[in-house]
PDB file of C-alpha atoms in Angstrom:
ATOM      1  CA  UNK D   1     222.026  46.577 -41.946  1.00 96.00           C
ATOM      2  CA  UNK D   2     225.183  44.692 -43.323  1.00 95.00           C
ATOM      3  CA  UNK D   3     225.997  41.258 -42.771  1.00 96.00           C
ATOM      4  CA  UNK D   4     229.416  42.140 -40.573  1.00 97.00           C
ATOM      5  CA  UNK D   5     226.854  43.925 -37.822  1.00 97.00           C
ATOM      6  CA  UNK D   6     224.656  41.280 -38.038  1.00 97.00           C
ATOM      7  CA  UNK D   7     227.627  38.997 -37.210  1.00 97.00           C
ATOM      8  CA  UNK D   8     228.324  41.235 -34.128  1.00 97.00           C
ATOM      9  CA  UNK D   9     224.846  41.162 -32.492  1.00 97.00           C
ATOM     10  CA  UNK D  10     224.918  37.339 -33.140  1.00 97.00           C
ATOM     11  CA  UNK D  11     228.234  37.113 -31.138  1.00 97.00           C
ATOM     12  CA  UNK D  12     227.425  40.007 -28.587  1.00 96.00           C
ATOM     13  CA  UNK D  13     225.634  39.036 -25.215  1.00 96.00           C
ATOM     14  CA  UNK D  14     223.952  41.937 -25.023  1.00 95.00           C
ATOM     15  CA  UNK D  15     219.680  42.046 -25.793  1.00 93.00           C
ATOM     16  CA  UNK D  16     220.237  44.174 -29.420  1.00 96.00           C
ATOM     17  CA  UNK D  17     216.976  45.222 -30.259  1.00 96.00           C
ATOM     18  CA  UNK D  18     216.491  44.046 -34.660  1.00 97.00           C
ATOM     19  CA  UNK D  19     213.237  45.203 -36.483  1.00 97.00           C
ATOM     20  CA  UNK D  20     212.423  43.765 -39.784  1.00 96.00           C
ATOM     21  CA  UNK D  21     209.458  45.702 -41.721  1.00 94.00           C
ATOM     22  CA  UNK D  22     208.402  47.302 -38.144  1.00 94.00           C
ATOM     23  CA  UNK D  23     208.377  44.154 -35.686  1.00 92.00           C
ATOM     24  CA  UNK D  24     210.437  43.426 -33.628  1.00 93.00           C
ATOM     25  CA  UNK D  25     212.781  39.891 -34.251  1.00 95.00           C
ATOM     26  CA  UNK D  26     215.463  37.714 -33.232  1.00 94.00           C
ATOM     27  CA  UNK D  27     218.349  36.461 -35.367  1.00 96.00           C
ATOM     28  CA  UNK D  28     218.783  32.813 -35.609  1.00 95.00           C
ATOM     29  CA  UNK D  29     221.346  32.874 -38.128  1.00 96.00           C
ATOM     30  CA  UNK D  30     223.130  33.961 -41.336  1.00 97.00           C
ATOM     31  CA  UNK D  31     222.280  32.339 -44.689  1.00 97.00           C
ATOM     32  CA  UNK D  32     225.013  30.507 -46.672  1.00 95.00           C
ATOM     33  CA  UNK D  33     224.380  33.407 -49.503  1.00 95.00           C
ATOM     34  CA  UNK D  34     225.473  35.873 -47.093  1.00 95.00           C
ATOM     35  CA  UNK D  35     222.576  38.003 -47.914  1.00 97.00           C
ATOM     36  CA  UNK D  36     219.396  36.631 -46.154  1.00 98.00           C
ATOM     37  CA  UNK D  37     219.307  35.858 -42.628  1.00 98.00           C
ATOM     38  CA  UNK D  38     216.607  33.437 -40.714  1.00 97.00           C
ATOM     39  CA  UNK D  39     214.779  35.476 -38.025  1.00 97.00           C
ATOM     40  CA  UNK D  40     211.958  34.709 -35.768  1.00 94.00           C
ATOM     41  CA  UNK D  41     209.306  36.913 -33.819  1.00 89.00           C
ATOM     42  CA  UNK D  42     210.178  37.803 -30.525  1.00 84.00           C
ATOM     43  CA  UNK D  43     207.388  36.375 -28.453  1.00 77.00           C
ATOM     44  CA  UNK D  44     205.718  33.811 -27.914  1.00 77.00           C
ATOM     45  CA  UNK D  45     205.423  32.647 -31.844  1.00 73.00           C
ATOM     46  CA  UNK D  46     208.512  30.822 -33.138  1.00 75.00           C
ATOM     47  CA  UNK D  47     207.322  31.095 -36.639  1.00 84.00           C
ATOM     48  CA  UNK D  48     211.120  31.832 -38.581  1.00 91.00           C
ATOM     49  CA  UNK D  49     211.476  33.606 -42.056  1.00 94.00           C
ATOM     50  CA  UNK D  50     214.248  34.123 -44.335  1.00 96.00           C
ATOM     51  CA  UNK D  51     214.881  37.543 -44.647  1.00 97.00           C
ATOM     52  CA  UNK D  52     217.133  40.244 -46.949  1.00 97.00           C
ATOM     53  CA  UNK D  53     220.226  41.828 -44.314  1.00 98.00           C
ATOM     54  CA  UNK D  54     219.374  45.062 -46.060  1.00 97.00           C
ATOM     55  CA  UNK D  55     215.733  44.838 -44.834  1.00 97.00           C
ATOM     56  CA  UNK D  56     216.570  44.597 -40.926  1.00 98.00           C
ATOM     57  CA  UNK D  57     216.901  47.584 -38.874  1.00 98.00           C
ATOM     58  CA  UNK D  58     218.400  47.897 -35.632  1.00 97.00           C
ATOM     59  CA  UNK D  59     217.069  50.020 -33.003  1.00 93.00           C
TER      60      UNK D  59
END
């Protein structure tokens, strides 16, 4: 994925389905560096990572 379509399912109110290495995650945010982004499990665990753009997947 590239950062300008991660920009659009942050803005869009609209349930965008994001997968990062197979599982299924929210977006929190984009990362100053423009490449990583913070994402959390969907569910009931609010554990967040830092994650590549290039890694996430949308569905």
């Amino acid at each position: 994925m590239d950062v300008n379509r991660v920009k659009q399912i942050l803005s869009s109110p609209s349930d965008i389905e994001v997968r990062y290495n197979g599982t299924s995650v929210w977006i929190d945010n984009i990362n100053e560096d423009g490449r990583t982004a913070t994402v959390h499990l969907r569910g009931p665990l609010e554990e967040r990572s830092e994650v590549e753009i290039e890694e996430l997947k949308e569905i």
